[in-house]
Amino acid sequence: MKIGLLGFGKTGKAVANVILQNKNFQLEWVLKRSNQLENRNAAEFLGVDSEDPGLIVSSAGMTVPDLLDKYPVDIIIDFSSDSGIHSYGRHAAQRGIKIISAVSHYKKAEQQLLQELAAQTVVFWSPNITLGVNYLLFAAKFLKKIAPDVDIVIVEEHFKDKDGISGTAAKIAEALDVEKSEINSVRAGGIVGKHEVVFGFPYQTVRLTHESISRDAFGNGVLFVAGNLTDKSTGLYNFEDILLPYFSTN
């Protein structure tokens, strides 16, 4: 399964590292805005022993349609910015390329575009694409269903320079009917990401915690999703759609 990757920052590099080491997937190219590292090989740059092409391409030097025609892929994985979907979305959908977006925040215009693209191809979007945090969300919703009146507190911790409430914490709050103003945020040092949901019962407390130790966790999550999208028909999917079949009692 051939993959194209958008975004080559800290997380993008970690994701590329995981893809390059997985024999079931092949990293065809990495698309970034600047021309730094242009025409380099991602495996060579990251020091990974891989035969994947992994060509680093600059959007300033090649248009997206030319890139998709010259180096076709089965899936595009997006770790760029909230505007990135506008640069490639329609071109990918027209070619039937699956889209996996791990962009944390999308405004209404981008969410509407995802819906439009999903009429032509398979589209997946998750503000946090790690398997563990989505299992946490699934379990939290289940516990809230059992005890709808329980007190719930959400705490999210990230690196010092991260702006705003994390998209993951916002998603957890929405799923559990907790006001965003009630989310507690901690910004310190180089914390990769930690989310905790505290359920306060009268005589006991339940804590569900997920902590990302390495950004490689995003790569593992991406490949888990990619593997579970192979038999999906066109439509917009999220992590719950992927996980629900695993909880079936059949």
PDB file of N, CA and C in Angstrom, residues 18-98:
ATOM      1  N   VAL A  18       8.053   5.500  11.271  1.00  0.00           N
ATOM      2  CA  VAL A  18       7.286   4.277  11.505  1.00  0.00           C
ATOM      3  C   VAL A  18       6.877   3.629  10.182  1.00  0.00           C
ATOM      4  N   ILE A  19       6.427   4.433   9.240  1.00  0.00           N
ATOM      5  CA  ILE A  19       6.008   3.894   7.936  1.00  0.00           C
ATOM      6  C   ILE A  19       7.175   3.213   7.240  1.00  0.00           C
ATOM      7  N   LEU A  20       8.335   3.841   7.269  1.00  0.00           N
ATOM      8  CA  LEU A  20       9.512   3.308   6.587  1.00  0.00           C
ATOM      9  C   LEU A  20       9.941   1.944   7.133  1.00  0.00           C
ATOM     10  N   GLN A  21       9.603   1.686   8.383  1.00  0.00           N
ATOM     11  CA  GLN A  21      10.013   0.419   9.005  1.00  0.00           C
ATOM     12  C   GLN A  21       8.952  -0.673   8.917  1.00  0.00           C
ATOM     13  N   ASN A  22       7.808  -0.342   8.290  1.00  0.00           N
ATOM     14  CA  ASN A  22       6.726  -1.317   8.180  1.00  0.00           C
ATOM     15  C   ASN A  22       6.696  -1.893   6.768  1.00  0.00           C
ATOM     16  N   LYS A  23       6.818  -3.194   6.657  1.00  0.00           N
ATOM     17  CA  LYS A  23       6.924  -3.849   5.350  1.00  0.00           C
ATOM     18  C   LYS A  23       5.597  -3.922   4.598  1.00  0.00           C
ATOM     19  N   ASN A  24       4.487  -3.654   5.280  1.00  0.00           N
ATOM     20  CA  ASN A  24       3.182  -3.717   4.627  1.00  0.00           C
ATOM     21  C   ASN A  24       2.803  -2.420   3.933  1.00  0.00           C
ATOM     22  N   PHE A  25       3.607  -1.373   4.168  1.00  0.00           N
ATOM     23  CA  PHE A  25       3.326  -0.072   3.576  1.00  0.00           C
ATOM     24  C   PHE A  25       4.601   0.483   2.950  1.00  0.00           C
ATOM     25  N   GLN A  26       4.408   1.374   1.985  1.00  0.00           N
ATOM     26  CA  GLN A  26       5.562   1.967   1.311  1.00  0.00           C
ATOM     27  C   GLN A  26       5.400   3.479   1.253  1.00  0.00           C
ATOM     28  N   LEU A  27       6.356   4.201   1.804  1.00  0.00           N
ATOM     29  CA  LEU A  27       6.327   5.657   1.763  1.00  0.00           C
ATOM     30  C   LEU A  27       6.857   6.117   0.403  1.00  0.00           C
ATOM     31  N   GLU A  28       5.966   6.629  -0.421  1.00  0.00           N
ATOM     32  CA  GLU A  28       6.341   7.076  -1.760  1.00  0.00           C
ATOM     33  C   GLU A  28       6.973   8.465  -1.740  1.00  0.00           C
ATOM     34  N   TRP A  29       6.320   9.383  -1.025  1.00  0.00           N
ATOM     35  CA  TRP A  29       6.836  10.752  -0.993  1.00  0.00           C
ATOM     36  C   TRP A  29       6.369  11.493   0.254  1.00  0.00           C
ATOM     37  N   VAL A  30       7.091  12.567   0.533  1.00  0.00           N
ATOM     38  CA  VAL A  30       6.730  13.492   1.609  1.00  0.00           C
ATOM     39  C   VAL A  30       6.624  14.872   0.974  1.00  0.00           C
ATOM     40  N   LEU A  31       5.490  15.532   1.164  1.00  0.00           N
ATOM     41  CA  LEU A  31       5.286  16.864   0.596  1.00  0.00           C
ATOM     42  C   LEU A  31       5.375  17.909   1.699  1.00  0.00           C
ATOM     43  N   LYS A  32       6.260  18.883   1.509  1.00  0.00           N
ATOM     44  CA  LYS A  32       6.415  19.969   2.473  1.00  0.00           C
ATOM     45  C   LYS A  32       6.451  21.305   1.746  1.00  0.00           C
ATOM     46  N   ARG A  33       6.227  22.382   2.475  1.00  0.00           N
ATOM     47  CA  ARG A  33       6.141  23.700   1.843  1.00  0.00           C
ATOM     48  C   ARG A  33       7.495  24.221   1.379  1.00  0.00           C
ATOM     49  N   SER A  34       8.484  24.150   2.248  1.00  0.00           N
ATOM     50  CA  SER A  34       9.788  24.722   1.912  1.00  0.00           C
ATOM     51  C   SER A  34      10.561  23.785   1.003  1.00  0.00           C
ATOM     52  N   ASN A  35      11.577  24.358   0.343  1.00  0.00           N
ATOM     53  CA  ASN A  35      12.397  23.533  -0.554  1.00  0.00           C
ATOM     54  C   ASN A  35      13.619  22.951   0.150  1.00  0.00           C
ATOM     55  N   GLN A  36      13.688  23.119   1.476  1.00  0.00           N
ATOM     56  CA  GLN A  36      14.761  22.470   2.229  1.00  0.00           C
ATOM     57  C   GLN A  36      14.561  20.953   2.158  1.00  0.00           C
ATOM     58  N   LEU A  37      15.603  20.248   1.927  1.00  0.00           N
ATOM     59  CA  LEU A  37      15.615  18.783   1.805  1.00  0.00           C
ATOM     60  C   LEU A  37      14.968  18.294   0.511  1.00  0.00           C
ATOM     61  N   GLU A  38      14.608  19.206  -0.383  1.00  0.00           N
ATOM     62  CA  GLU A  38      13.940  18.800  -1.614  1.00  0.00           C
ATOM     63  C   GLU A  38      14.784  17.789  -2.388  1.00  0.00           C
ATOM     64  N   ASN A  39      14.094  16.753  -2.874  1.00  0.00           N
ATOM     65  CA  ASN A  39      14.703  15.660  -3.643  1.00  0.00           C
ATOM     66  C   ASN A  39      15.601  14.751  -2.806  1.00  0.00           C
ATOM     67  N   ARG A  40      15.616  14.959  -1.488  1.00  0.00           N
ATOM     68  CA  ARG A  40      16.325  14.036  -0.610  1.00  0.00           C
ATOM     69  C   ARG A  40      15.448  12.808  -0.372  1.00  0.00           C
ATOM     70  N   ASN A  41      16.014  11.778   0.186  1.00  0.00           N
ATOM     71  CA  ASN A  41      15.281  10.575   0.539  1.00  0.00           C
ATOM     72  C   ASN A  41      14.978  10.598   2.030  1.00  0.00           C
ATOM     73  N   ALA A  42      13.710  10.412   2.396  1.00  0.00           N
ATOM     74  CA  ALA A  42      13.313  10.498   3.801  1.00  0.00           C
ATOM     75  C   ALA A  42      14.032   9.459   4.658  1.00  0.00           C
ATOM     76  N   ALA A  43      14.201   8.252   4.120  1.00  0.00           N
ATOM     77  CA  ALA A  43      14.877   7.197   4.885  1.00  0.00           C
ATOM     78  C   ALA A  43      16.319   7.578   5.178  1.00  0.00           C
ATOM     79  N   GLU A  44      16.989   8.101   4.157  1.00  0.00           N
ATOM     80  CA  GLU A  44      18.385   8.517   4.341  1.00  0.00           C
ATOM     81  C   GLU A  44      18.474   9.642   5.367  1.00  0.00           C
ATOM     82  N   PHE A  45      17.576  10.620   5.244  1.00  0.00           N
ATOM     83  CA  PHE A  45      17.590  11.763   6.156  1.00  0.00           C
ATOM     84  C   PHE A  45      17.339  11.329   7.604  1.00  0.00           C
ATOM     85  N   LEU A  46      16.421  10.368   7.791  1.00  0.00           N
ATOM     86  CA  LEU A  46      16.059   9.929   9.133  1.00  0.00           C
ATOM     87  C   LEU A  46      16.969   8.819   9.654  1.00  0.00           C
ATOM     88  N   GLY A  47      17.839   8.311   8.787  1.00  0.00           N
ATOM     89  CA  GLY A  47      18.745   7.252   9.199  1.00  0.00           C
ATOM     90  C   GLY A  47      18.060   5.913   9.361  1.00  0.00           C
ATOM     91  N   VAL A  48      17.063   5.652   8.509  1.00  0.00           N
ATOM     92  CA  VAL A  48      16.307   4.399   8.569  1.00  0.00           C
ATOM     93  C   VAL A  48      16.736   3.498   7.415  1.00  0.00           C
ATOM     94  N   ASP A  49      16.928   2.242   7.705  1.00  0.00           N
ATOM     95  CA  ASP A  49      17.281   1.274   6.662  1.00  0.00           C
ATOM     96  C   ASP A  49      16.005   0.851   5.940  1.00  0.00           C
ATOM     97  N   SER A  50      15.729   1.459   4.796  1.00  0.00           N
ATOM     98  CA  SER A  50      14.506   1.192   4.058  1.00  0.00           C
ATOM     99  C   SER A  50      14.745   1.410   2.571  1.00  0.00           C
ATOM    100  N   GLU A  51      14.057   0.604   1.764  1.00  0.00           N
ATOM    101  CA  GLU A  51      14.150   0.747   0.318  1.00  0.00           C
ATOM    102  C   GLU A  51      12.988   1.562  -0.246  1.00  0.00           C
ATOM    103  N   ASP A  52      12.132   2.102   0.609  1.00  0.00           N
ATOM    104  CA  ASP A  52      11.019   2.926   0.141  1.00  0.00           C
ATOM    105  C   ASP A  52      11.551   4.156  -0.599  1.00  0.00           C
ATOM    106  N   PRO A  53      10.870   4.602  -1.650  1.00  0.00           N
ATOM    107  CA  PRO A  53      11.318   5.797  -2.378  1.00  0.00           C
ATOM    108  C   PRO A  53      11.447   7.012  -1.462  1.00  0.00           C
ATOM    109  N   GLY A  54      10.387   7.312  -0.687  1.00  0.00           N
ATOM    110  CA  GLY A  54      10.432   8.379   0.314  1.00  0.00           C
ATOM    111  C   GLY A  54      10.959   9.702  -0.202  1.00  0.00           C
ATOM    112  N   LEU A  55      10.607  10.081  -1.414  1.00  0.00           N
ATOM    113  CA  LEU A  55      11.108  11.316  -2.012  1.00  0.00           C
ATOM    114  C   LEU A  55      10.531  12.531  -1.302  1.00  0.00           C
ATOM    115  N   ILE A  56      11.388  13.442  -0.875  1.00  0.00           N
ATOM    116  CA  ILE A  56      10.940  14.678  -0.242  1.00  0.00           C
ATOM    117  C   ILE A  56      10.711  15.721  -1.334  1.00  0.00           C
ATOM    118  N   VAL A  57       9.477  16.214  -1.418  1.00  0.00           N
ATOM    119  CA  VAL A  57       9.072  17.124  -2.482  1.00  0.00           C
ATOM    120  C   VAL A  57       8.610  18.443  -1.884  1.00  0.00           C
ATOM    121  N   SER A  58       8.904  19.539  -2.555  1.00  0.00           N
ATOM    122  CA  SER A  58       8.449  20.859  -2.130  1.00  0.00           C
ATOM    123  C   SER A  58       7.244  21.279  -2.957  1.00  0.00           C
ATOM    124  N   SER A  59       6.218  21.826  -2.285  1.00  0.00           N
ATOM    125  CA  SER A  59       5.040  22.299  -3.004  1.00  0.00           C
ATOM    126  C   SER A  59       5.372  23.500  -3.873  1.00  0.00           C
ATOM    127  N   ALA A  60       6.526  24.125  -3.614  1.00  0.00           N
ATOM    128  CA  ALA A  60       6.958  25.258  -4.440  1.00  0.00           C
ATOM    129  C   ALA A  60       7.545  24.781  -5.763  1.00  0.00           C
ATOM    130  N   GLY A  61       7.964  23.517  -5.806  1.00  0.00           N
ATOM    131  CA  GLY A  61       8.614  23.007  -7.001  1.00  0.00           C
ATOM    132  C   GLY A  61       7.763  22.079  -7.835  1.00  0.00           C
ATOM    133  N   MET A  62       6.637  21.607  -7.283  1.00  0.00           N
ATOM    134  CA  MET A  62       5.772  20.690  -8.025  1.00  0.00           C
ATOM    135  C   MET A  62       4.332  20.860  -7.573  1.00  0.00           C
ATOM    136  N   THR A  63       3.407  20.929  -8.526  1.00  0.00           N
ATOM    137  CA  THR A  63       1.997  21.048  -8.174  1.00  0.00           C
ATOM    138  C   THR A  63       1.479  19.709  -7.667  1.00  0.00           C
ATOM    139  N   VAL A  64       0.409  19.759  -6.879  1.00  0.00           N
ATOM    140  CA  VAL A  64      -0.172  18.536  -6.341  1.00  0.00           C
ATOM    141  C   VAL A  64      -0.677  17.600  -7.448  1.00  0.00           C
ATOM    142  N   PRO A  65      -1.389  18.111  -8.474  1.00  0.00           N
ATOM    143  CA  PRO A  65      -1.829  17.200  -9.545  1.00  0.00           C
ATOM    144  C   PRO A  65      -0.654  16.488 -10.224  1.00  0.00           C
ATOM    145  N   ASP A  66       0.431  17.221 -10.479  1.00  0.00           N
ATOM    146  CA  ASP A  66       1.607  16.600 -11.095  1.00  0.00           C
ATOM    147  C   ASP A  66       2.214  15.547 -10.183  1.00  0.00           C
ATOM    148  N   LEU A  67       2.250  15.842  -8.882  1.00  0.00           N
ATOM    149  CA  LEU A  67       2.805  14.900  -7.907  1.00  0.00           C
ATOM    150  C   LEU A  67       1.988  13.609  -7.883  1.00  0.00           C
ATOM    151  N   LEU A  68       0.658  13.746  -7.847  1.00  0.00           N
ATOM    152  CA  LEU A  68      -0.204  12.570  -7.763  1.00  0.00           C
ATOM    153  C   LEU A  68      -0.183  11.748  -9.042  1.00  0.00           C
ATOM    154  N   ASP A  69       0.031  12.413 -10.172  1.00  0.00           N
ATOM    155  CA  ASP A  69       0.097  11.693 -11.455  1.00  0.00           C
ATOM    156  C   ASP A  69       1.452  11.026 -11.662  1.00  0.00           C
ATOM    157  N   LYS A  70       2.506  11.704 -11.240  1.00  0.00           N
ATOM    158  CA  LYS A  70       3.856  11.175 -11.447  1.00  0.00           C
ATOM    159  C   LYS A  70       4.211  10.108 -10.422  1.00  0.00           C
ATOM    160  N   TYR A  71       3.745  10.314  -9.175  1.00  0.00           N
ATOM    161  CA  TYR A  71       4.032   9.369  -8.092  1.00  0.00           C
ATOM    162  C   TYR A  71       2.712   8.960  -7.420  1.00  0.00           C
ATOM    163  N   PRO A  72       1.909   8.106  -8.073  1.00  0.00           N
ATOM    164  CA  PRO A  72       0.591   7.741  -7.530  1.00  0.00           C
ATOM    165  C   PRO A  72       0.685   7.002  -6.204  1.00  0.00           C
ATOM    166  N   VAL A  73      -0.304   7.244  -5.354  1.00  0.00           N
ATOM    167  CA  VAL A  73      -0.363   6.596  -4.042  1.00  0.00           C
ATOM    168  C   VAL A  73      -1.777   6.081  -3.790  1.00  0.00           C
ATOM    169  N   ASP A  74      -1.897   5.210  -2.810  1.00  0.00           N
ATOM    170  CA  ASP A  74      -3.203   4.686  -2.407  1.00  0.00           C
ATOM    171  C   ASP A  74      -3.829   5.528  -1.305  1.00  0.00           C
ATOM    172  N   ILE A  75      -2.969   6.097  -0.456  1.00  0.00           N
ATOM    173  CA  ILE A  75      -3.434   6.856   0.702  1.00  0.00           C
ATOM    174  C   ILE A  75      -2.585   8.118   0.872  1.00  0.00           C
ATOM    175  N   ILE A  76      -3.243   9.207   1.228  1.00  0.00           N
ATOM    176  CA  ILE A  76      -2.537  10.412   1.659  1.00  0.00           C
ATOM    177  C   ILE A  76      -2.767  10.576   3.152  1.00  0.00           C
ATOM    178  N   ILE A  77      -1.690  10.741   3.891  1.00  0.00           N
ATOM    179  CA  ILE A  77      -1.751  10.971   5.329  1.00  0.00           C
ATOM    180  C   ILE A  77      -1.360  12.418   5.593  1.00  0.00           C
ATOM    181  N   ASP A  78      -2.235  13.139   6.277  1.00  0.00           N
ATOM    182  CA  ASP A  78      -2.060  14.578   6.453  1.00  0.00           C
ATOM    183  C   ASP A  78      -1.734  14.934   7.894  1.00  0.00           C
ATOM    184  N   PHE A  79      -0.505  15.388   8.106  1.00  0.00           N
ATOM    185  CA  PHE A  79      -0.081  15.937   9.393  1.00  0.00           C
ATOM    186  C   PHE A  79       0.374  17.389   9.205  1.00  0.00           C
ATOM    187  N   SER A  80      -0.242  18.079   8.252  1.00  0.00           N
ATOM    188  CA  SER A  80       0.175  19.450   7.956  1.00  0.00           C
ATOM    189  C   SER A  80      -0.636  20.440   8.789  1.00  0.00           C
ATOM    190  N   SER A  81      -1.276  21.397   8.155  1.00  0.00           N
ATOM    191  CA  SER A  81      -2.042  22.426   8.860  1.00  0.00           C
ATOM    192  C   SER A  81      -3.518  22.308   8.508  1.00  0.00           C
ATOM    193  N   ASP A  82      -4.344  23.139   9.159  1.00  0.00           N
ATOM    194  CA  ASP A  82      -5.782  23.065   8.889  1.00  0.00           C
ATOM    195  C   ASP A  82      -6.138  23.494   7.472  1.00  0.00           C
ATOM    196  N   SER A  83      -5.228  24.195   6.794  1.00  0.00           N
ATOM    197  CA  SER A  83      -5.501  24.625   5.413  1.00  0.00           C
ATOM    198  C   SER A  83      -4.998  23.622   4.382  1.00  0.00           C
ATOM    199  N   GLY A  84      -4.230  22.632   4.822  1.00  0.00           N
ATOM    200  CA  GLY A  84      -3.624  21.683   3.891  1.00  0.00           C
ATOM    201  C   GLY A  84      -4.630  20.938   3.041  1.00  0.00           C
ATOM    202  N   ILE A  85      -5.789  20.608   3.606  1.00  0.00           N
ATOM    203  CA  ILE A  85      -6.793  19.839   2.892  1.00  0.00           C
ATOM    204  C   ILE A  85      -7.236  20.536   1.613  1.00  0.00           C
ATOM    205  N   HIS A  86      -7.189  21.865   1.605  1.00  0.00           N
ATOM    206  CA  HIS A  86      -7.597  22.616   0.409  1.00  0.00           C
ATOM    207  C   HIS A  86      -6.602  22.433  -0.735  1.00  0.00           C
ATOM    208  N   SER A  87      -5.362  22.164  -0.416  1.00  0.00           N
ATOM    209  CA  SER A  87      -4.326  22.060  -1.453  1.00  0.00           C
ATOM    210  C   SER A  87      -4.354  20.739  -2.199  1.00  0.00           C
ATOM    211  N   TYR A  88      -4.842  19.690  -1.529  1.00  0.00           N
ATOM    212  CA  TYR A  88      -4.784  18.368  -2.168  1.00  0.00           C
ATOM    213  C   TYR A  88      -6.104  17.611  -2.177  1.00  0.00           C
ATOM    214  N   GLY A  89      -7.044  18.002  -1.347  1.00  0.00           N
ATOM    215  CA  GLY A  89      -8.255  17.221  -1.117  1.00  0.00           C
ATOM    216  C   GLY A  89      -9.015  16.835  -2.377  1.00  0.00           C
ATOM    217  N   ARG A  90      -9.374  17.808  -3.189  1.00  0.00           N
ATOM    218  CA  ARG A  90     -10.180  17.520  -4.379  1.00  0.00           C
ATOM    219  C   ARG A  90      -9.380  16.715  -5.403  1.00  0.00           C
ATOM    220  N   HIS A  91      -8.101  17.016  -5.529  1.00  0.00           N
ATOM    221  CA  HIS A  91      -7.251  16.269  -6.470  1.00  0.00           C
ATOM    222  C   HIS A  91      -7.168  14.798  -6.068  1.00  0.00           C
ATOM    223  N   ALA A  92      -7.046  14.548  -4.760  1.00  0.00           N
ATOM    224  CA  ALA A  92      -6.965  13.169  -4.272  1.00  0.00           C
ATOM    225  C   ALA A  92      -8.291  12.446  -4.466  1.00  0.00           C
ATOM    226  N   ALA A  93      -9.383  13.111  -4.106  1.00  0.00           N
ATOM    227  CA  ALA A  93     -10.698  12.490  -4.205  1.00  0.00           C
ATOM    228  C   ALA A  93     -11.032  12.121  -5.646  1.00  0.00           C
ATOM    229  N   GLN A  94     -10.693  12.996  -6.583  1.00  0.00           N
ATOM    230  CA  GLN A  94     -10.963  12.729  -7.997  1.00  0.00           C
ATOM    231  C   GLN A  94     -10.228  11.481  -8.484  1.00  0.00           C
ATOM    232  N   ARG A  95      -9.106  11.172  -7.855  1.00  0.00           N
ATOM    233  CA  ARG A  95      -8.303  10.011  -8.247  1.00  0.00           C
ATOM    234  C   ARG A  95      -8.607   8.783  -7.390  1.00  0.00           C
ATOM    235  N   GLY A  96      -9.568   8.913  -6.484  1.00  0.00           N
ATOM    236  CA  GLY A  96      -9.939   7.786  -5.629  1.00  0.00           C
ATOM    237  C   GLY A  96      -8.916   7.454  -4.565  1.00  0.00           C
ATOM    238  N   ILE A  97      -8.065   8.421  -4.228  1.00  0.00           N
ATOM    239  CA  ILE A  97      -7.047   8.207  -3.201  1.00  0.00           C
ATOM    240  C   ILE A  97      -7.673   8.388  -1.817  1.00  0.00           C
ATOM    241  N   LYS A  98      -7.463   7.447  -0.929  1.00  0.00           N
ATOM    242  CA  LYS A  98      -7.979   7.559   0.430  1.00  0.00           C
ATOM    243  C   LYS A  98      -7.241   8.676   1.171  1.00  0.00           C
TER     244      LYS A  98
END
